Amino acid sequence: MSEKLVIAAENVGQHMDAILSNFLPGAKITVLVRRPGEPERDFMMTDDDPLEAIAMIQRRTSAPLAEQSRGRCWKRRWRMRAATSTR
């Protein structure tokens, strides 16, 4: 593993811990980072069985349209907050 990848994994791991602190014990987390058109650059880090993470993605992508719409609204609000963050 390259030095950059090791540093990224350490950084992502710390953030995963911080995110999980907002949820009840037993929650699982998976981080997926991808570059469209460059599958060799995909990054996945999880404390879960990858097949369980895939099953969750499949459930969410096949959710009824109204439920998917709520998810998109949440993503837009999150992106707006992230873009206006003073960090």
PDB file of N, CA and C in Angstrom:
ATOM      1  N   MET A   1       0.861  -1.175   0.000  1.00  0.00           N
ATOM      2  CA  MET A   1       0.000   0.000   0.000  1.00  0.00           C
ATOM      3  C   MET A   1       0.905   1.235   0.000  1.00  0.00           C
ATOM      4  N   SER A   2       0.579   2.203  -0.852  1.00  0.00           N
ATOM      5  CA  SER A   2       1.388   3.417  -0.938  1.00  0.00           C
ATOM      6  C   SER A   2       1.267   4.242   0.343  1.00  0.00           C
ATOM      7  N   GLU A   3       2.229   5.097   0.552  1.00  0.00           N
ATOM      8  CA  GLU A   3       2.219   5.963   1.742  1.00  0.00           C
ATOM      9  C   GLU A   3       0.985   6.875   1.739  1.00  0.00           C
ATOM     10  N   LYS A   4       0.629   7.386   0.550  1.00  0.00           N
ATOM     11  CA  LYS A   4      -0.559   8.244   0.445  1.00  0.00           C
ATOM     12  C   LYS A   4      -1.820   7.489   0.855  1.00  0.00           C
ATOM     13  N   LEU A   5      -1.913   6.228   0.430  1.00  0.00           N
ATOM     14  CA  LEU A   5      -3.080   5.423   0.749  1.00  0.00           C
ATOM     15  C   LEU A   5      -3.137   5.110   2.247  1.00  0.00           C
ATOM     16  N   VAL A   6      -2.000   4.869   2.856  1.00  0.00           N
ATOM     17  CA  VAL A   6      -1.946   4.621   4.305  1.00  0.00           C
ATOM     18  C   VAL A   6      -2.421   5.852   5.061  1.00  0.00           C
ATOM     19  N   ILE A   7      -1.946   7.018   4.660  1.00  0.00           N
ATOM     20  CA  ILE A   7      -2.348   8.274   5.311  1.00  0.00           C
ATOM     21  C   ILE A   7      -3.844   8.504   5.121  1.00  0.00           C
ATOM     22  N   ALA A   8      -4.337   8.265   3.901  1.00  0.00           N
ATOM     23  CA  ALA A   8      -5.769   8.438   3.635  1.00  0.00           C
ATOM     24  C   ALA A   8      -6.589   7.493   4.515  1.00  0.00           C
ATOM     25  N   ALA A   9      -6.167   6.231   4.621  1.00  0.00           N
ATOM     26  CA  ALA A   9      -6.907   5.261   5.429  1.00  0.00           C
ATOM     27  C   ALA A   9      -6.923   5.674   6.904  1.00  0.00           C
ATOM     28  N   GLU A  10      -5.817   6.177   7.418  1.00  0.00           N
ATOM     29  CA  GLU A  10      -5.777   6.635   8.811  1.00  0.00           C
ATOM     30  C   GLU A  10      -6.726   7.816   9.017  1.00  0.00           C
ATOM     31  N   ASN A  11      -6.696   8.762   8.094  1.00  0.00           N
ATOM     32  CA  ASN A  11      -7.549   9.943   8.179  1.00  0.00           C
ATOM     33  C   ASN A  11      -9.024   9.560   8.087  1.00  0.00           C
ATOM     34  N   VAL A  12      -9.360   8.715   7.120  1.00  0.00           N
ATOM     35  CA  VAL A  12     -10.744   8.263   6.957  1.00  0.00           C
ATOM     36  C   VAL A  12     -11.198   7.509   8.199  1.00  0.00           C
ATOM     37  N   GLY A  13     -10.332   6.649   8.742  1.00  0.00           N
ATOM     38  CA  GLY A  13     -10.671   5.895   9.951  1.00  0.00           C
ATOM     39  C   GLY A  13     -11.032   6.793  11.118  1.00  0.00           C
ATOM     40  N   GLN A  14     -10.284   7.866  11.296  1.00  0.00           N
ATOM     41  CA  GLN A  14     -10.588   8.813  12.376  1.00  0.00           C
ATOM     42  C   GLN A  14     -11.946   9.469  12.157  1.00  0.00           C
ATOM     43  N   HIS A  15     -12.231   9.832  10.933  1.00  0.00           N
ATOM     44  CA  HIS A  15     -13.522  10.451  10.637  1.00  0.00           C
ATOM     45  C   HIS A  15     -14.669   9.458  10.791  1.00  0.00           C
ATOM     46  N   MET A  16     -14.423   8.209  10.414  1.00  0.00           N
ATOM     47  CA  MET A  16     -15.452   7.183  10.587  1.00  0.00           C
ATOM     48  C   MET A  16     -15.809   7.045  12.067  1.00  0.00           C
ATOM     49  N   ASP A  17     -14.794   7.046  12.924  1.00  0.00           N
ATOM     50  CA  ASP A  17     -15.044   6.963  14.369  1.00  0.00           C
ATOM     51  C   ASP A  17     -15.884   8.149  14.844  1.00  0.00           C
ATOM     52  N   ALA A  18     -15.547   9.337  14.360  1.00  0.00           N
ATOM     53  CA  ALA A  18     -16.295  10.531  14.752  1.00  0.00           C
ATOM     54  C   ALA A  18     -17.745  10.448  14.275  1.00  0.00           C
ATOM     55  N   ILE A  19     -17.953   9.994  13.065  1.00  0.00           N
ATOM     56  CA  ILE A  19     -19.314   9.863  12.531  1.00  0.00           C
ATOM     57  C   ILE A  19     -20.101   8.842  13.331  1.00  0.00           C
ATOM     58  N   LEU A  20     -19.493   7.699  13.620  1.00  0.00           N
ATOM     59  CA  LEU A  20     -20.191   6.647  14.364  1.00  0.00           C
ATOM     60  C   LEU A  20     -20.584   7.085  15.770  1.00  0.00           C
ATOM     61  N   SER A  21     -19.879   8.064  16.321  1.00  0.00           N
ATOM     62  CA  SER A  21     -20.219   8.533  17.671  1.00  0.00           C
ATOM     63  C   SER A  21     -21.604   9.170  17.715  1.00  0.00           C
ATOM     64  N   ASN A  22     -22.190   9.461  16.552  1.00  0.00           N
ATOM     65  CA  ASN A  22     -23.530  10.051  16.477  1.00  0.00           C
ATOM     66  C   ASN A  22     -24.641   9.012  16.439  1.00  0.00           C
ATOM     67  N   PHE A  23     -24.283   7.738  16.409  1.00  0.00           N
ATOM     68  CA  PHE A  23     -25.258   6.664  16.266  1.00  0.00           C
ATOM     69  C   PHE A  23     -25.187   5.711  17.454  1.00  0.00           C
ATOM     70  N   LEU A  24     -26.237   4.907  17.589  1.00  0.00           N
ATOM     71  CA  LEU A  24     -26.281   3.929  18.660  1.00  0.00           C
ATOM     72  C   LEU A  24     -25.186   2.885  18.472  1.00  0.00           C
ATOM     73  N   PRO A  25     -24.714   2.296  19.585  1.00  0.00           N
ATOM     74  CA  PRO A  25     -23.706   1.241  19.478  1.00  0.00           C
ATOM     75  C   PRO A  25     -24.191   0.123  18.554  1.00  0.00           C
ATOM     76  N   GLY A  26     -23.269  -0.438  17.814  1.00  0.00           N
ATOM     77  CA  GLY A  26     -23.607  -1.512  16.896  1.00  0.00           C
ATOM     78  C   GLY A  26     -23.797  -1.052  15.464  1.00  0.00           C
ATOM     79  N   ALA A  27     -23.883   0.281  15.254  1.00  0.00           N
ATOM     80  CA  ALA A  27     -24.020   0.803  13.888  1.00  0.00           C
ATOM     81  C   ALA A  27     -22.757   0.474  13.099  1.00  0.00           C
ATOM     82  N   LYS A  28     -22.906   0.261  11.830  1.00  0.00           N
ATOM     83  CA  LYS A  28     -21.785  -0.044  10.936  1.00  0.00           C
ATOM     84  C   LYS A  28     -21.587   1.120   9.981  1.00  0.00           C
ATOM     85  N   ILE A  29     -20.372   1.260   9.493  1.00  0.00           N
ATOM     86  CA  ILE A  29     -20.071   2.364   8.578  1.00  0.00           C
ATOM     87  C   ILE A  29     -19.200   1.862   7.438  1.00  0.00           C
ATOM     88  N   THR A  30     -19.479   2.385   6.263  1.00  0.00           N
ATOM     89  CA  THR A  30     -18.704   2.080   5.069  1.00  0.00           C
ATOM     90  C   THR A  30     -18.485   3.384   4.320  1.00  0.00           C
ATOM     91  N   VAL A  31     -17.258   3.620   3.921  1.00  0.00           N
ATOM     92  CA  VAL A  31     -16.926   4.799   3.121  1.00  0.00           C
ATOM     93  C   VAL A  31     -16.515   4.300   1.744  1.00  0.00           C
ATOM     94  N   LEU A  32     -17.180   4.835   0.735  1.00  0.00           N
ATOM     95  CA  LEU A  32     -16.865   4.508  -0.656  1.00  0.00           C
ATOM     96  C   LEU A  32     -16.437   5.786  -1.363  1.00  0.00           C
ATOM     97  N   VAL A  33     -15.308   5.728  -2.029  1.00  0.00           N
ATOM     98  CA  VAL A  33     -14.842   6.858  -2.836  1.00  0.00           C
ATOM     99  C   VAL A  33     -14.512   6.284  -4.201  1.00  0.00           C
ATOM    100  N   ARG A  34     -15.064   6.917  -5.225  1.00  0.00           N
ATOM    101  CA  ARG A  34     -14.792   6.403  -6.564  1.00  0.00           C
ATOM    102  C   ARG A  34     -14.520   7.537  -7.527  1.00  0.00           C
ATOM    103  N   ARG A  35     -13.760   7.221  -8.546  1.00  0.00           N
ATOM    104  CA  ARG A  35     -13.512   8.164  -9.630  1.00  0.00           C
ATOM    105  C   ARG A  35     -14.126   7.555 -10.873  1.00  0.00           C
ATOM    106  N   PRO A  36     -15.245   8.110 -11.329  1.00  0.00           N
ATOM    107  CA  PRO A  36     -15.902   7.554 -12.515  1.00  0.00           C
ATOM    108  C   PRO A  36     -14.911   7.389 -13.671  1.00  0.00           C
ATOM    109  N   GLY A  37     -14.974   6.216 -14.279  1.00  0.00           N
ATOM    110  CA  GLY A  37     -14.091   5.923 -15.397  1.00  0.00           C
ATOM    111  C   GLY A  37     -12.726   5.406 -14.995  1.00  0.00           C
ATOM    112  N   GLU A  38     -12.456   5.368 -13.687  1.00  0.00           N
ATOM    113  CA  GLU A  38     -11.163   4.886 -13.203  1.00  0.00           C
ATOM    114  C   GLU A  38     -11.381   3.890 -12.064  1.00  0.00           C
ATOM    115  N   PRO A  39     -11.917   2.697 -12.370  1.00  0.00           N
ATOM    116  CA  PRO A  39     -12.238   1.741 -11.317  1.00  0.00           C
ATOM    117  C   PRO A  39     -11.035   1.273 -10.508  1.00  0.00           C
ATOM    118  N   GLU A  40      -9.841   1.387 -11.073  1.00  0.00           N
ATOM    119  CA  GLU A  40      -8.648   0.979 -10.322  1.00  0.00           C
ATOM    120  C   GLU A  40      -8.329   1.954  -9.177  1.00  0.00           C
ATOM    121  N   ARG A  41      -9.019   3.085  -9.139  1.00  0.00           N
ATOM    122  CA  ARG A  41      -8.798   4.081  -8.085  1.00  0.00           C
ATOM    123  C   ARG A  41      -9.904   4.084  -7.025  1.00  0.00           C
ATOM    124  N   ASP A  42     -10.776   3.086  -7.067  1.00  0.00           N
ATOM    125  CA  ASP A  42     -11.832   2.985  -6.056  1.00  0.00           C
ATOM    126  C   ASP A  42     -11.216   2.807  -4.672  1.00  0.00           C
ATOM    127  N   PHE A  43     -11.901   3.335  -3.674  1.00  0.00           N
ATOM    128  CA  PHE A  43     -11.457   3.207  -2.278  1.00  0.00           C
ATOM    129  C   PHE A  43     -12.668   2.798  -1.453  1.00  0.00           C
ATOM    130  N   MET A  44     -12.507   1.769  -0.657  1.00  0.00           N
ATOM    131  CA  MET A  44     -13.572   1.343   0.250  1.00  0.00           C
ATOM    132  C   MET A  44     -12.947   1.015   1.593  1.00  0.00           C
ATOM    133  N   MET A  45     -13.568   1.540   2.645  1.00  0.00           N
ATOM    134  CA  MET A  45     -13.127   1.241   4.003  1.00  0.00           C
ATOM    135  C   MET A  45     -14.388   0.975   4.812  1.00  0.00           C
ATOM    136  N   THR A  46     -14.415  -0.139   5.530  1.00  0.00           N
ATOM    137  CA  THR A  46     -15.627  -0.516   6.251  1.00  0.00           C
ATOM    138  C   THR A  46     -15.300  -1.295   7.514  1.00  0.00           C
ATOM    139  N   ASP A  47     -16.208  -1.223   8.473  1.00  0.00           N
ATOM    140  CA  ASP A  47     -16.108  -2.082   9.651  1.00  0.00           C
ATOM    141  C   ASP A  47     -17.182  -3.161   9.561  1.00  0.00           C
ATOM    142  N   ASP A  48     -17.738  -3.335   8.382  1.00  0.00           N
ATOM    143  CA  ASP A  48     -18.857  -4.232   8.135  1.00  0.00           C
ATOM    144  C   ASP A  48     -18.435  -5.307   7.132  1.00  0.00           C
ATOM    145  N   ASP A  49     -19.270  -6.312   6.990  1.00  0.00           N
ATOM    146  CA  ASP A  49     -19.111  -7.292   5.927  1.00  0.00           C
ATOM    147  C   ASP A  49     -19.452  -6.558   4.631  1.00  0.00           C
ATOM    148  N   PRO A  50     -18.551  -6.516   3.655  1.00  0.00           N
ATOM    149  CA  PRO A  50     -18.840  -5.784   2.418  1.00  0.00           C
ATOM    150  C   PRO A  50     -20.147  -6.214   1.748  1.00  0.00           C
ATOM    151  N   LEU A  51     -20.510  -7.482   1.861  1.00  0.00           N
ATOM    152  CA  LEU A  51     -21.767  -7.928   1.252  1.00  0.00           C
ATOM    153  C   LEU A  51     -22.971  -7.296   1.942  1.00  0.00           C
ATOM    154  N   GLU A  52     -22.873  -7.037   3.241  1.00  0.00           N
ATOM    155  CA  GLU A  52     -23.957  -6.346   3.949  1.00  0.00           C
ATOM    156  C   GLU A  52     -24.044  -4.889   3.501  1.00  0.00           C
ATOM    157  N   ALA A  53     -22.905  -4.262   3.272  1.00  0.00           N
ATOM    158  CA  ALA A  53     -22.908  -2.877   2.775  1.00  0.00           C
ATOM    159  C   ALA A  53     -23.533  -2.819   1.380  1.00  0.00           C
ATOM    160  N   ILE A  54     -23.203  -3.785   0.536  1.00  0.00           N
ATOM    161  CA  ILE A  54     -23.784  -3.849  -0.806  1.00  0.00           C
ATOM    162  C   ILE A  54     -25.298  -4.035  -0.716  1.00  0.00           C
ATOM    163  N   ALA A  55     -25.738  -4.911   0.188  1.00  0.00           N
ATOM    164  CA  ALA A  55     -27.178  -5.141   0.355  1.00  0.00           C
ATOM    165  C   ALA A  55     -27.887  -3.854   0.767  1.00  0.00           C
ATOM    166  N   MET A  56     -27.268  -3.052   1.621  1.00  0.00           N
ATOM    167  CA  MET A  56     -27.872  -1.782   2.044  1.00  0.00           C
ATOM    168  C   MET A  56     -27.966  -0.818   0.865  1.00  0.00           C
ATOM    169  N   ILE A  57     -26.935  -0.746   0.055  1.00  0.00           N
ATOM    170  CA  ILE A  57     -26.971   0.130  -1.122  1.00  0.00           C
ATOM    171  C   ILE A  57     -28.084  -0.320  -2.066  1.00  0.00           C
ATOM    172  N   GLN A  58     -28.213  -1.621  -2.261  1.00  0.00           N
ATOM    173  CA  GLN A  58     -29.273  -2.131  -3.127  1.00  0.00           C
ATOM    174  C   GLN A  58     -30.656  -1.799  -2.568  1.00  0.00           C
ATOM    175  N   ARG A  59     -30.819  -1.907  -1.241  1.00  0.00           N
ATOM    176  CA  ARG A  59     -32.110  -1.541  -0.626  1.00  0.00           C
ATOM    177  C   ARG A  59     -32.414  -0.073  -0.856  1.00  0.00           C
ATOM    178  N   ARG A  60     -31.429   0.781  -0.659  1.00  0.00           N
ATOM    179  CA  ARG A  60     -31.641   2.224  -0.791  1.00  0.00           C
ATOM    180  C   ARG A  60     -31.909   2.620  -2.240  1.00  0.00           C
ATOM    181  N   THR A  61     -31.246   1.985  -3.188  1.00  0.00           N
ATOM    182  CA  THR A  61     -31.450   2.366  -4.582  1.00  0.00           C
ATOM    183  C   THR A  61     -32.741   1.804  -5.155  1.00  0.00           C
ATOM    184  N   SER A  62     -33.325   0.819  -4.484  1.00  0.00           N
ATOM    185  CA  SER A  62     -34.604   0.287  -4.963  1.00  0.00           C
ATOM    186  C   SER A  62     -35.768   0.770  -4.100  1.00  0.00           C
ATOM    187  N   ALA A  63     -35.510   1.747  -3.211  1.00  0.00           N
ATOM    188  CA  ALA A  63     -36.557   2.295  -2.355  1.00  0.00           C
ATOM    189  C   ALA A  63     -37.592   3.016  -3.208  1.00  0.00           C
ATOM    190  N   PRO A  64     -38.828   3.134  -2.709  1.00  0.00           N
ATOM    191  CA  PRO A  64     -39.859   3.878  -3.451  1.00  0.00           C
ATOM    192  C   PRO A  64     -39.388   5.293  -3.786  1.00  0.00           C
ATOM    193  N   LEU A  65     -39.915   5.845  -4.868  1.00  0.00           N
ATOM    194  CA  LEU A  65     -39.495   7.151  -5.368  1.00  0.00           C
ATOM    195  C   LEU A  65     -39.588   8.240  -4.304  1.00  0.00           C
ATOM    196  N   ALA A  66     -40.667   8.273  -3.525  1.00  0.00           N
ATOM    197  CA  ALA A  66     -40.814   9.315  -2.502  1.00  0.00           C
ATOM    198  C   ALA A  66     -39.677   9.238  -1.488  1.00  0.00           C
ATOM    199  N   GLU A  67     -39.304   8.024  -1.117  1.00  0.00           N
ATOM    200  CA  GLU A  67     -38.227   7.857  -0.147  1.00  0.00           C
ATOM    201  C   GLU A  67     -36.897   8.286  -0.762  1.00  0.00           C
ATOM    202  N   GLN A  68     -36.673   7.969  -2.034  1.00  0.00           N
ATOM    203  CA  GLN A  68     -35.451   8.388  -2.705  1.00  0.00           C
ATOM    204  C   GLN A  68     -35.386   9.904  -2.804  1.00  0.00           C
ATOM    205  N   SER A  69     -36.513  10.539  -3.039  1.00  0.00           N
ATOM    206  CA  SER A  69     -36.549  11.999  -3.135  1.00  0.00           C
ATOM    207  C   SER A  69     -36.111  12.639  -1.830  1.00  0.00           C
ATOM    208  N   ARG A  70     -36.581  12.090  -0.713  1.00  0.00           N
ATOM    209  CA  ARG A  70     -36.142  12.621   0.586  1.00  0.00           C
ATOM    210  C   ARG A  70     -34.638  12.516   0.712  1.00  0.00           C
ATOM    211  N   GLY A  71     -34.052  11.415   0.266  1.00  0.00           N
ATOM    212  CA  GLY A  71     -32.606  11.241   0.317  1.00  0.00           C
ATOM    213  C   GLY A  71     -31.883  12.285  -0.511  1.00  0.00           C
ATOM    214  N   ARG A  72     -32.405  12.577  -1.710  1.00  0.00           N
ATOM    215  CA  ARG A  72     -31.768  13.585  -2.550  1.00  0.00           C
ATOM    216  C   ARG A  72     -31.843  14.954  -1.902  1.00  0.00           C
ATOM    217  N   CYS A  73     -32.973  15.278  -1.288  1.00  0.00           N
ATOM    218  CA  CYS A  73     -33.098  16.573  -0.614  1.00  0.00           C
ATOM    219  C   CYS A  73     -32.076  16.670   0.505  1.00  0.00           C
ATOM    220  N   TRP A  74     -31.915  15.587   1.254  1.00  0.00           N
ATOM    221  CA  TRP A  74     -30.946  15.588   2.347  1.00  0.00           C
ATOM    222  C   TRP A  74     -29.551  15.816   1.798  1.00  0.00           C
ATOM    223  N   LYS A  75     -29.218  15.163   0.677  1.00  0.00           N
ATOM    224  CA  LYS A  75     -27.886  15.319   0.109  1.00  0.00           C
ATOM    225  C   LYS A  75     -27.662  16.759  -0.330  1.00  0.00           C
ATOM    226  N   ARG A  76     -28.692  17.377  -0.944  1.00  0.00           N
ATOM    227  CA  ARG A  76     -28.539  18.769  -1.375  1.00  0.00           C
ATOM    228  C   ARG A  76     -28.309  19.679  -0.177  1.00  0.00           C
ATOM    229  N   ARG A  77     -29.083  19.480   0.893  1.00  0.00           N
ATOM    230  CA  ARG A  77     -28.895  20.312   2.085  1.00  0.00           C
ATOM    231  C   ARG A  77     -27.501  20.109   2.654  1.00  0.00           C
ATOM    232  N   TRP A  78     -27.034  18.845   2.701  1.00  0.00           N
ATOM    233  CA  TRP A  78     -25.719  18.567   3.249  1.00  0.00           C
ATOM    234  C   TRP A  78     -24.646  19.240   2.409  1.00  0.00           C
ATOM    235  N   ARG A  79     -24.763  19.127   1.074  1.00  0.00           N
ATOM    236  CA  ARG A  79     -23.765  19.748   0.208  1.00  0.00           C
ATOM    237  C   ARG A  79     -23.754  21.265   0.402  1.00  0.00           C
ATOM    238  N   MET A  80     -24.958  21.860   0.555  1.00  0.00           N
ATOM    239  CA  MET A  80     -25.032  23.299   0.737  1.00  0.00           C
ATOM    240  C   MET A  80     -24.336  23.686   2.043  1.00  0.00           C
ATOM    241  N   ARG A  81     -24.608  22.937   3.120  1.00  0.00           N
ATOM    242  CA  ARG A  81     -23.963  23.224   4.400  1.00  0.00           C
ATOM    243  C   ARG A  81     -22.456  23.039   4.286  1.00  0.00           C
ATOM    244  N   ALA A  82     -22.037  21.968   3.620  1.00  0.00           N
ATOM    245  CA  ALA A  82     -20.609  21.699   3.484  1.00  0.00           C
ATOM    246  C   ALA A  82     -19.933  22.814   2.672  1.00  0.00           C
ATOM    247  N   ALA A  83     -20.594  23.300   1.641  1.00  0.00           N
ATOM    248  CA  ALA A  83     -20.031  24.345   0.795  1.00  0.00           C
ATOM    249  C   ALA A  83     -19.925  25.674   1.517  1.00  0.00           C
ATOM    250  N   THR A  84     -20.800  25.911   2.490  1.00  0.00           N
ATOM    251  CA  THR A  84     -20.784  27.186   3.203  1.00  0.00           C
ATOM    252  C   THR A  84     -20.080  27.088   4.546  1.00  0.00           C
ATOM    253  N   SER A  85     -19.493  25.934   4.825  1.00  0.00           N
ATOM    254  CA  SER A  85     -18.799  25.726   6.094  1.00  0.00           C
ATOM    255  C   SER A  85     -17.607  26.691   6.177  1.00  0.00           C
ATOM    256  N   THR A  86     -17.304  27.134   7.397  1.00  0.00           N
ATOM    257  CA  THR A  86     -16.187  28.064   7.588  1.00  0.00           C
ATOM    258  C   THR A  86     -14.899  27.345   7.933  1.00  0.00           C
ATOM    259  N   ARG A  87     -14.900  26.023   7.868  1.00  0.00           N
ATOM    260  CA  ARG A  87     -13.668  25.270   8.180  1.00  0.00           C
ATOM    261  C   ARG A  87     -12.561  25.570   7.228  1.00  0.00           C
TER     262      ARG A  87
END
